[in-house]
PDB file of C-alpha atoms in Angstrom:
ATOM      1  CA  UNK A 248      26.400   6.869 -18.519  1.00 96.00           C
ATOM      2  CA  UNK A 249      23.298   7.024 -15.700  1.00 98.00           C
ATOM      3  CA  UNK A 250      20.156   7.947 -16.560  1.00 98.00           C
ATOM      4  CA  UNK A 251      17.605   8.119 -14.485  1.00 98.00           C
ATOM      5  CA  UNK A 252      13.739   7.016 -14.374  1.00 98.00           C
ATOM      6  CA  UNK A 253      11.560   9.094 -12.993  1.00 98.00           C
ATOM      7  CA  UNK A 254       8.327   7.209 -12.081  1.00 97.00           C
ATOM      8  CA  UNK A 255       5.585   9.956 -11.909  1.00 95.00           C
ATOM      9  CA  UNK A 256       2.697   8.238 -13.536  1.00 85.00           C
ATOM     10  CA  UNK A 257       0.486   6.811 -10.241  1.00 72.00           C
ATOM     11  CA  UNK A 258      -3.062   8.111  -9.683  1.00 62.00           C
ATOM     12  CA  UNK A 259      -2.372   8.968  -6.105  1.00 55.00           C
ATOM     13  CA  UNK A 260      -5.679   7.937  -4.921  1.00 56.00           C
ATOM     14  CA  UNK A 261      -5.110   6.511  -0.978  1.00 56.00           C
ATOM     15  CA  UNK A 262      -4.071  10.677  -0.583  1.00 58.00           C
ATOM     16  CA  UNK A 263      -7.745  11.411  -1.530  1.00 54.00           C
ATOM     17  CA  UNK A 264      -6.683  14.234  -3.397  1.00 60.00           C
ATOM     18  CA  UNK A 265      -8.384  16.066  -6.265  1.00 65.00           C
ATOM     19  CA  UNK A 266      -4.940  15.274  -8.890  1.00 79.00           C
ATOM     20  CA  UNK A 267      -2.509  13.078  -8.372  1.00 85.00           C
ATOM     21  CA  UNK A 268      -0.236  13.743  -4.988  1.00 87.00           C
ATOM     22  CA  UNK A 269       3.215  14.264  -7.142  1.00 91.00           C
ATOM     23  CA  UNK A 270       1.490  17.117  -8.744  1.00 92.00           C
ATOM     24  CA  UNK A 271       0.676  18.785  -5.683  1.00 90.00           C
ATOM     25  CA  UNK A 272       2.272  21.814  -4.886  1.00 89.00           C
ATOM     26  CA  UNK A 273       4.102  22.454  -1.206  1.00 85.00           C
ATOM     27  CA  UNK A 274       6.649  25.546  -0.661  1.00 82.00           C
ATOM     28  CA  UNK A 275       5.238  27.100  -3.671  1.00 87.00           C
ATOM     29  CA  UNK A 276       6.477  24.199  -6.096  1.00 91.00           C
ATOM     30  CA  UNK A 277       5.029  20.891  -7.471  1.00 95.00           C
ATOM     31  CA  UNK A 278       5.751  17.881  -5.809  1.00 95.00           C
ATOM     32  CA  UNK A 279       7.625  16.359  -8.581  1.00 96.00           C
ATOM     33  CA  UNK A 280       9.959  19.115  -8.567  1.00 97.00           C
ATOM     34  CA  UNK A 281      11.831  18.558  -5.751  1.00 95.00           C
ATOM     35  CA  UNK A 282      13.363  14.996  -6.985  1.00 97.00           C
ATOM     36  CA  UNK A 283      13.648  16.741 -10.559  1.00 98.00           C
ATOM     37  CA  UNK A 284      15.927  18.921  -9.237  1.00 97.00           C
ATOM     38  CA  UNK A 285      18.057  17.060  -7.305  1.00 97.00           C
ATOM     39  CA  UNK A 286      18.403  14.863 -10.301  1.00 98.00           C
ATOM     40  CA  UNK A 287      19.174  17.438 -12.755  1.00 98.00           C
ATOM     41  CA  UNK A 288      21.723  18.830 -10.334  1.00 97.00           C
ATOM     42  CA  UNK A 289      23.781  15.984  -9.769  1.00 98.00           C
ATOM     43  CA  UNK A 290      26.735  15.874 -12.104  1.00 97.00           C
ATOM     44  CA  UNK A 291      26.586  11.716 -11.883  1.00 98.00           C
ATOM     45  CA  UNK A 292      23.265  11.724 -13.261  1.00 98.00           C
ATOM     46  CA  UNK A 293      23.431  12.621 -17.121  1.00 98.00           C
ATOM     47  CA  UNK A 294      19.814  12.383 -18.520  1.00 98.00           C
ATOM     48  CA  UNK A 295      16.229  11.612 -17.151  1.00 98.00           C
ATOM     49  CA  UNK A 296      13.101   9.783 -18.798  1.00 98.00           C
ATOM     50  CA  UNK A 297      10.278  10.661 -16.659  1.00 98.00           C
ATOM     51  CA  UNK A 298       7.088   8.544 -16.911  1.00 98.00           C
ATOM     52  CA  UNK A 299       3.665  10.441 -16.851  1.00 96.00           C
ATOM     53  CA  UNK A 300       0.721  10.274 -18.008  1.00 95.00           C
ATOM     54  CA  UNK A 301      -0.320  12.137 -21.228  1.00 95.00           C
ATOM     55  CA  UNK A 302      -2.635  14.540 -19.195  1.00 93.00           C
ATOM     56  CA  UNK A 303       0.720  15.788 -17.217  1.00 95.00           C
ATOM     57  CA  UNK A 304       3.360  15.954 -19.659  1.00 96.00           C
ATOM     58  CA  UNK A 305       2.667  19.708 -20.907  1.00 96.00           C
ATOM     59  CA  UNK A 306       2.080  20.533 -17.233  1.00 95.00           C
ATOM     60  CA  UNK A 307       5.760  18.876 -16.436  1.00 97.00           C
ATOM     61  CA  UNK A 308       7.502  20.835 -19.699  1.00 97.00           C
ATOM     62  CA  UNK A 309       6.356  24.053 -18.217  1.00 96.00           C
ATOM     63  CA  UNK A 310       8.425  23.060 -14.936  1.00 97.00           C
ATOM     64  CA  UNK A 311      11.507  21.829 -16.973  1.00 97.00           C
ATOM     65  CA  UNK A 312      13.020  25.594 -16.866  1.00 95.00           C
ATOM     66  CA  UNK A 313      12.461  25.658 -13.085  1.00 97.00           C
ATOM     67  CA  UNK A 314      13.685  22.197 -12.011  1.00 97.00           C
ATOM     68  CA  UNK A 315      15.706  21.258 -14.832  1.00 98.00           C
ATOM     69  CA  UNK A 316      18.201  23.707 -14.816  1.00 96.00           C
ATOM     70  CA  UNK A 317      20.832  21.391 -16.333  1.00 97.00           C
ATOM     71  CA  UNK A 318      18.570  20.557 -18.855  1.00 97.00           C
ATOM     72  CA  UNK A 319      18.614  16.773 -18.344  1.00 98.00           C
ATOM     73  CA  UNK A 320      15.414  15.799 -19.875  1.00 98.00           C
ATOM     74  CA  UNK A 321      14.959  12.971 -22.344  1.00 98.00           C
ATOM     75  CA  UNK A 322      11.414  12.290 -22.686  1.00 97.00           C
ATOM     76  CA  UNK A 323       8.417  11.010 -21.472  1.00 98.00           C
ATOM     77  CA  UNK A 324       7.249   7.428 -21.248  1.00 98.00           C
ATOM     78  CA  UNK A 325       3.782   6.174 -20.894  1.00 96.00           C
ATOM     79  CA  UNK A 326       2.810   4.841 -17.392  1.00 96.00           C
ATOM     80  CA  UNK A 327       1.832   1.270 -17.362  1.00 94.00           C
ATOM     81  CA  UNK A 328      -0.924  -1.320 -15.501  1.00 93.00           C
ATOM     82  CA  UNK A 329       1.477  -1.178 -12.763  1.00 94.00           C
ATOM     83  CA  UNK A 330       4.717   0.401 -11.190  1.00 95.00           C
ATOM     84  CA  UNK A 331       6.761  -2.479 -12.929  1.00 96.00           C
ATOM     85  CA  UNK A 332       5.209  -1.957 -16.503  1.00 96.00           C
ATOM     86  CA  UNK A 333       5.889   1.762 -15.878  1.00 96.00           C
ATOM     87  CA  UNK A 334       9.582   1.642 -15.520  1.00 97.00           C
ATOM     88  CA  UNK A 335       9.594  -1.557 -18.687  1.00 97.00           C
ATOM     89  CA  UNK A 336       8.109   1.353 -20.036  1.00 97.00           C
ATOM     90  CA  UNK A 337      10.525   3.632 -19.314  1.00 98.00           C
ATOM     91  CA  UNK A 338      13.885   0.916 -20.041  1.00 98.00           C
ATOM     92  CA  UNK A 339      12.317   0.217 -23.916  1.00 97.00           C
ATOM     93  CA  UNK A 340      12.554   3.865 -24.827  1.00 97.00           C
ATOM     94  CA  UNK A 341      15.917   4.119 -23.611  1.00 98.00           C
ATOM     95  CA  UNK A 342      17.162   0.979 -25.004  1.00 96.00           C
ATOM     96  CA  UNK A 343      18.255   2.298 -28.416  1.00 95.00           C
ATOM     97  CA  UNK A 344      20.044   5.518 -26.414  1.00 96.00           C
ATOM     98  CA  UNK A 345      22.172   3.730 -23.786  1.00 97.00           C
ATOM     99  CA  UNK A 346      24.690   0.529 -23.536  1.00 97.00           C
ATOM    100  CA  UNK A 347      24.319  -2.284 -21.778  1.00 96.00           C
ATOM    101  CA  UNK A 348      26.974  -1.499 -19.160  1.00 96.00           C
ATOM    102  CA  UNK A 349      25.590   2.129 -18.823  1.00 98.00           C
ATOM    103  CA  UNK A 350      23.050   2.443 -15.243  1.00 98.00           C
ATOM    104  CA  UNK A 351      19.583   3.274 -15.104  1.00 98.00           C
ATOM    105  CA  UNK A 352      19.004   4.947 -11.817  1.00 98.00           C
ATOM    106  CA  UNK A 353      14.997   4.736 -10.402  1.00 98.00           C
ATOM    107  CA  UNK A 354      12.559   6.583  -8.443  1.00 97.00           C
ATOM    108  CA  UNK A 355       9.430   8.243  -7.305  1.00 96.00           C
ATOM    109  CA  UNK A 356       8.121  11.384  -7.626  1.00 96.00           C
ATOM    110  CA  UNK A 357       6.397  10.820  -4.714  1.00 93.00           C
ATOM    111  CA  UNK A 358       9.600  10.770  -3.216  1.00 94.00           C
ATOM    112  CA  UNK A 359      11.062  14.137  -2.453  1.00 94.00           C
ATOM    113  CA  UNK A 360      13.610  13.865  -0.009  1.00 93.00           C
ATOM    114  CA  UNK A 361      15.865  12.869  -2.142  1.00 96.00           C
ATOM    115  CA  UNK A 362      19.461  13.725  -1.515  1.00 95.00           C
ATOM    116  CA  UNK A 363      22.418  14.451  -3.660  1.00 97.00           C
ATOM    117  CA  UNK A 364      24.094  11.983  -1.344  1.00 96.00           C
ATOM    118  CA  UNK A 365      21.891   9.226  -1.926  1.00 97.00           C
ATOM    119  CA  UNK A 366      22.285   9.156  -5.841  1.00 98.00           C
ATOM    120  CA  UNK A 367      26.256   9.250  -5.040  1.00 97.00           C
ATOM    121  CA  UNK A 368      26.170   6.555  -2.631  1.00 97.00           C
ATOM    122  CA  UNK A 369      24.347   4.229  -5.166  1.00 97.00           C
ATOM    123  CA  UNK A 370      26.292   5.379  -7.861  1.00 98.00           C
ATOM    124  CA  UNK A 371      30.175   4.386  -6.147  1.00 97.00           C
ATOM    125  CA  UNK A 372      28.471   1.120  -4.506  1.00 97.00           C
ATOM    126  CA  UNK A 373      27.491  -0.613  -7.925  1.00 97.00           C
ATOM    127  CA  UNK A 374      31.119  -1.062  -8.971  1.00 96.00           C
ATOM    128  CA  UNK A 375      31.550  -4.874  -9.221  1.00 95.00           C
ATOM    129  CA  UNK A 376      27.682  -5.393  -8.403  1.00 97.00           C
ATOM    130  CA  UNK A 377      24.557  -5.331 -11.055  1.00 97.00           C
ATOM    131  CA  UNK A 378      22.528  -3.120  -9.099  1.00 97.00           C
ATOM    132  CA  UNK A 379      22.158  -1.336  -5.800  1.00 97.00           C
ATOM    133  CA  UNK A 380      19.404  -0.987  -3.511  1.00 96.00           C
ATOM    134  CA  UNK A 381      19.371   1.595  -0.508  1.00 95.00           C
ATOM    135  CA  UNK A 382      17.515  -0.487   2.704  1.00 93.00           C
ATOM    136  CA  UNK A 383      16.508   0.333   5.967  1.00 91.00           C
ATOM    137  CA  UNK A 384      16.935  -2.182   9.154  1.00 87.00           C
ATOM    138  CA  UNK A 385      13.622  -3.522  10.850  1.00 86.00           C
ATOM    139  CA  UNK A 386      13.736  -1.009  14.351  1.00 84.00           C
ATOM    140  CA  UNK A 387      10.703  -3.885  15.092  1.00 85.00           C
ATOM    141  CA  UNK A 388       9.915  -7.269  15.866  1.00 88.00           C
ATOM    142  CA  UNK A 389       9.103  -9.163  12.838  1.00 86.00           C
ATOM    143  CA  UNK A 390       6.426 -11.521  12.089  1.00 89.00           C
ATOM    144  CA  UNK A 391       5.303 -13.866   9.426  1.00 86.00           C
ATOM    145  CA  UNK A 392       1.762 -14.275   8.581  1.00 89.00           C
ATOM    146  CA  UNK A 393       0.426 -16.756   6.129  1.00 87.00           C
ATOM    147  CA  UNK A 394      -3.224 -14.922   6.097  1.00 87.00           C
ATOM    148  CA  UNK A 395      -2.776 -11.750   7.718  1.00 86.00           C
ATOM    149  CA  UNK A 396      -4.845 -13.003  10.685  1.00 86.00           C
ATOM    150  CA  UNK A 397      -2.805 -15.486  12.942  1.00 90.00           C
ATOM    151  CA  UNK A 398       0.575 -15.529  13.680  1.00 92.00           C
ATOM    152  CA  UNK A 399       2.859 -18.400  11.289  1.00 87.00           C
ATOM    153  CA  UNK A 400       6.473 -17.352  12.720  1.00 90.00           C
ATOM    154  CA  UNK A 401       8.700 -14.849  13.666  1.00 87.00           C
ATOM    155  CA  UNK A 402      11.598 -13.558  11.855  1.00 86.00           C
ATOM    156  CA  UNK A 403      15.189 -12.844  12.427  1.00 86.00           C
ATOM    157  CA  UNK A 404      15.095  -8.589  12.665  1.00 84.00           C
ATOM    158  CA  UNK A 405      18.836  -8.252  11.654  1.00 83.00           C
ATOM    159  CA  UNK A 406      18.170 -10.110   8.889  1.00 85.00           C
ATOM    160  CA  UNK A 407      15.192  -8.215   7.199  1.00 86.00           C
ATOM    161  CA  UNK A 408      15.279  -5.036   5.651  1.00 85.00           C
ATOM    162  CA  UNK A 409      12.989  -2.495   3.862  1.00 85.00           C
ATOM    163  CA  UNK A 410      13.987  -1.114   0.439  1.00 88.00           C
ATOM    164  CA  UNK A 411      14.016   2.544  -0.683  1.00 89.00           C
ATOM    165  CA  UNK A 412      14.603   4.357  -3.764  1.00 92.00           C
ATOM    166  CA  UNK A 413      16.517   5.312  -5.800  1.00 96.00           C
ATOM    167  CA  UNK A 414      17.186   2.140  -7.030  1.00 97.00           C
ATOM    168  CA  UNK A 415      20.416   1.414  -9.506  1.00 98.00           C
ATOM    169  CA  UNK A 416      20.236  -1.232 -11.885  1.00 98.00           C
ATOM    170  CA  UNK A 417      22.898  -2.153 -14.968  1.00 98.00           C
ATOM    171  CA  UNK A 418      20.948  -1.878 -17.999  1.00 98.00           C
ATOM    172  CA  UNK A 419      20.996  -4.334 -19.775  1.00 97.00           C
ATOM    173  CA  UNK A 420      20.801  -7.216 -17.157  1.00 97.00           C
ATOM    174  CA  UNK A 421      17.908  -5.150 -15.698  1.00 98.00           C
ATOM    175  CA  UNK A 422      16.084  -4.862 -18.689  1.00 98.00           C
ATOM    176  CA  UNK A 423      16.217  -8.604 -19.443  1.00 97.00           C
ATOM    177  CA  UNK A 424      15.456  -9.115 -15.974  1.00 98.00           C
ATOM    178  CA  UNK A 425      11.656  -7.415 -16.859  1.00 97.00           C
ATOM    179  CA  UNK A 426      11.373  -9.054 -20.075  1.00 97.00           C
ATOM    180  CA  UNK A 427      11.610 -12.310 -18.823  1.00 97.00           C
ATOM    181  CA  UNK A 428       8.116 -11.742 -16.332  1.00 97.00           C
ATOM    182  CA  UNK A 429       6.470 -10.824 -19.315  1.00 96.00           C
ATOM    183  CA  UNK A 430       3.352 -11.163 -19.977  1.00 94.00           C
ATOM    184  CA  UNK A 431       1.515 -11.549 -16.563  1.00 94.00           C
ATOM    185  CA  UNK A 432       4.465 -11.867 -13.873  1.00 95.00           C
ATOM    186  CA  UNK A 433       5.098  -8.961 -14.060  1.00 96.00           C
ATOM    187  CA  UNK A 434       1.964  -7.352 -12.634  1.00 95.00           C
ATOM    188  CA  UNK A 435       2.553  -8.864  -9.717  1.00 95.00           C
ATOM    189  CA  UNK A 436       6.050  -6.947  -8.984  1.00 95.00           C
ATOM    190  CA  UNK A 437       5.868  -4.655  -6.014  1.00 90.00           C
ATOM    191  CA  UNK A 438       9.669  -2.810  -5.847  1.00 92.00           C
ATOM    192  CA  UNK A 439      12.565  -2.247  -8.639  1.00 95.00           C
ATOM    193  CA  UNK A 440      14.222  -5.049  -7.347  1.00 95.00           C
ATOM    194  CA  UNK A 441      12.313  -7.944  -7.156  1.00 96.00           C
ATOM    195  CA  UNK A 442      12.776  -8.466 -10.882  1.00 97.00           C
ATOM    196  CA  UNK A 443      16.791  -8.290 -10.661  1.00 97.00           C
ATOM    197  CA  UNK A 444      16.300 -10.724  -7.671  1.00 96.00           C
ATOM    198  CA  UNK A 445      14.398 -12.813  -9.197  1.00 96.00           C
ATOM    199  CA  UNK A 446      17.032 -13.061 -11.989  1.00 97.00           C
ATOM    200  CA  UNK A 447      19.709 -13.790  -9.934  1.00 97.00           C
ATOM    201  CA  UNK A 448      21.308 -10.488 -10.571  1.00 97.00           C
ATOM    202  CA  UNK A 449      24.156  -9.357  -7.831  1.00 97.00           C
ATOM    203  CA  UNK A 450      22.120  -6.609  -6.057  1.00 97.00           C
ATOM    204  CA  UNK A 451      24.198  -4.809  -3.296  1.00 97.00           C
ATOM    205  CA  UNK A 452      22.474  -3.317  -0.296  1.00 96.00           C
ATOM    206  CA  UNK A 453      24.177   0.215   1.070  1.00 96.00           C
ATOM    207  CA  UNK A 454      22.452   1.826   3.898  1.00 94.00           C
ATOM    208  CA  UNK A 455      18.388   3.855   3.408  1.00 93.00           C
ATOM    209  CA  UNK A 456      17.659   7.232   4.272  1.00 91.00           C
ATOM    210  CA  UNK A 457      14.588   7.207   6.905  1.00 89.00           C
ATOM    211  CA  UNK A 458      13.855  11.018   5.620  1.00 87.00           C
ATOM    212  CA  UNK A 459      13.248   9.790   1.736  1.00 91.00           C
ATOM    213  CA  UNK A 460       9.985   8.059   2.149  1.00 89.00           C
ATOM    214  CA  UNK A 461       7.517   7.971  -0.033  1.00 91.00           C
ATOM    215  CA  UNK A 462       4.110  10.066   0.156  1.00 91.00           C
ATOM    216  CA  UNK A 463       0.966   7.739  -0.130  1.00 87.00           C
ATOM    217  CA  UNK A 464      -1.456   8.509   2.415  1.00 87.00           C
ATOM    218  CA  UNK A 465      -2.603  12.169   3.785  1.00 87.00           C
ATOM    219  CA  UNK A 466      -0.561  11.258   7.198  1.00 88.00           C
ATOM    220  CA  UNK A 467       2.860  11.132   4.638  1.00 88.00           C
ATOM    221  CA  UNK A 468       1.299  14.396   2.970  1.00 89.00           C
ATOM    222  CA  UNK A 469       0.932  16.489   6.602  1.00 86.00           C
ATOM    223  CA  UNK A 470       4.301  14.822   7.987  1.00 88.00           C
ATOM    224  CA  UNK A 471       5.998  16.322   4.520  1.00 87.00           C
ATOM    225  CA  UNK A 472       4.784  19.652   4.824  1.00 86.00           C
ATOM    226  CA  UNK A 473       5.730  19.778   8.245  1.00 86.00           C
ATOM    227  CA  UNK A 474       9.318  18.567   7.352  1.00 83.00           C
ATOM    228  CA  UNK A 475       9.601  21.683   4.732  1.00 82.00           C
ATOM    229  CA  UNK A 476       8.608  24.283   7.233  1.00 76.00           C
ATOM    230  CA  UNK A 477      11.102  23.308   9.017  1.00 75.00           C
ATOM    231  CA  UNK A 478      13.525  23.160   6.682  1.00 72.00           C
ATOM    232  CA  UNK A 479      12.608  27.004   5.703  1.00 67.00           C
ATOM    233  CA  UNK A 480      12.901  28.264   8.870  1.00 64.00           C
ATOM    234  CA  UNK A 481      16.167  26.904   9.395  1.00 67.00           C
ATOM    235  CA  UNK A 482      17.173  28.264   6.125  1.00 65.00           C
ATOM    236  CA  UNK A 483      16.093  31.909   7.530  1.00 61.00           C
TER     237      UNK A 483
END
């Protein structure tokens, strides 16, 4: 079984926006809608917990019967301090509903390029592996810096990479994975997959899409509604 995580519980402040950006509406449809679909439509994926905050959730039930069609939906979860402590959030109410073997699949709502493709691609590449993250190559030279100020060393570019969701995790190794940063680690997790590195967990890498980026500032915001005009005008 997959389920999938549906993170939709930031504040969306660096957008500057009067709500939160994945509540937005673009194309005549909230923000959030476009990943809930693709989701719901993808026969791989067979339930989704999406994490919102309490002010949302009646907001997101009246979409359900728009971007659900499949009727998918588990429940909500209660964001948390952080990203992280949103999806542990997410993993301990479906703990009692999945196995350990089953896959949690995770990802933004802030994120709505995502393809049917994409969740297939992750889904066939974690056979043998406990997870599997989507990454981009560096098209840059690479630099370290020790206080963002000075130059401490440059890295090798084929050898970094920048992770994307979805991200696809084994359960139960992933949920152990988070437990184990409790209490104050934790906070300090920045992707899905630092945890599951962290825990030595077999993580494969398959490659990103550069089109599923994530909106955060009001430059992502105008570059997305660009990208959908163009995609209805070829669809004319």
């Amino acid at each position: 079984m997959n389920i999938a995580i549906l993170l939709s519980g930031g504040a969306g402040l660096r957008l500057g926006a009067a709500r939160p950006k994945q509540y937005l509406e673009a194309g005549g449809r909230p923000l959030i809608g476009f990943a809930l679909e693709c989701l719901s439509g993808h026969a791989g994926i067979d339930g989704i917990q999406i994490v919102a905050d309490p002010a949302w959730q009646p907001w997101i039930r009246g979409w359900l019967s728009v971007y659900d069609p499949a009727d998918k939906f588990w429940g909500f979860s209660l964001p948390g301090a952080n990203r992280q402590l949103s999806i542990l959030h997410g993993l301990e109410d479906l703990k009692d509903r999945v196995k350990a073997s089953d896959c949690v699949l995770i990802h933004d709502a802030a994120r709505p390029f995502l393809s049917p493709g994409q969740i297939s691609d992750c889904l066939a590449a974690v056979a043998g592996h406990d997870g599997v993250m989507p990454a981009l190559p560096m098209k840059d030279t690479v630099y370290a810096s020790k206080d963002g100020k000075r130059i401490a060393s440059l890295l090798k570019r084929d050898q970094v990479f920048a992770g994307q969701a979805p991200e696809l995790f084994r359960f139960g190794a992933y949920y152990e994975a988070n437990l184990a940063l409790l209490p104050d680690r934790i906070l300090q997790i920045n992707g899905s997959a630092e945890p599951a590195v962290m825990a030595g967990l077999d993580i494969a890498m398959i490659p990103g899409d550069e089109g599923n980026y994530k909106i955060t500032t009001q430059a992502d915001w105008e570059r997305f509604q660009r990208m959908l005009t163009e995609c209805e005008e070829k669809d004319k």
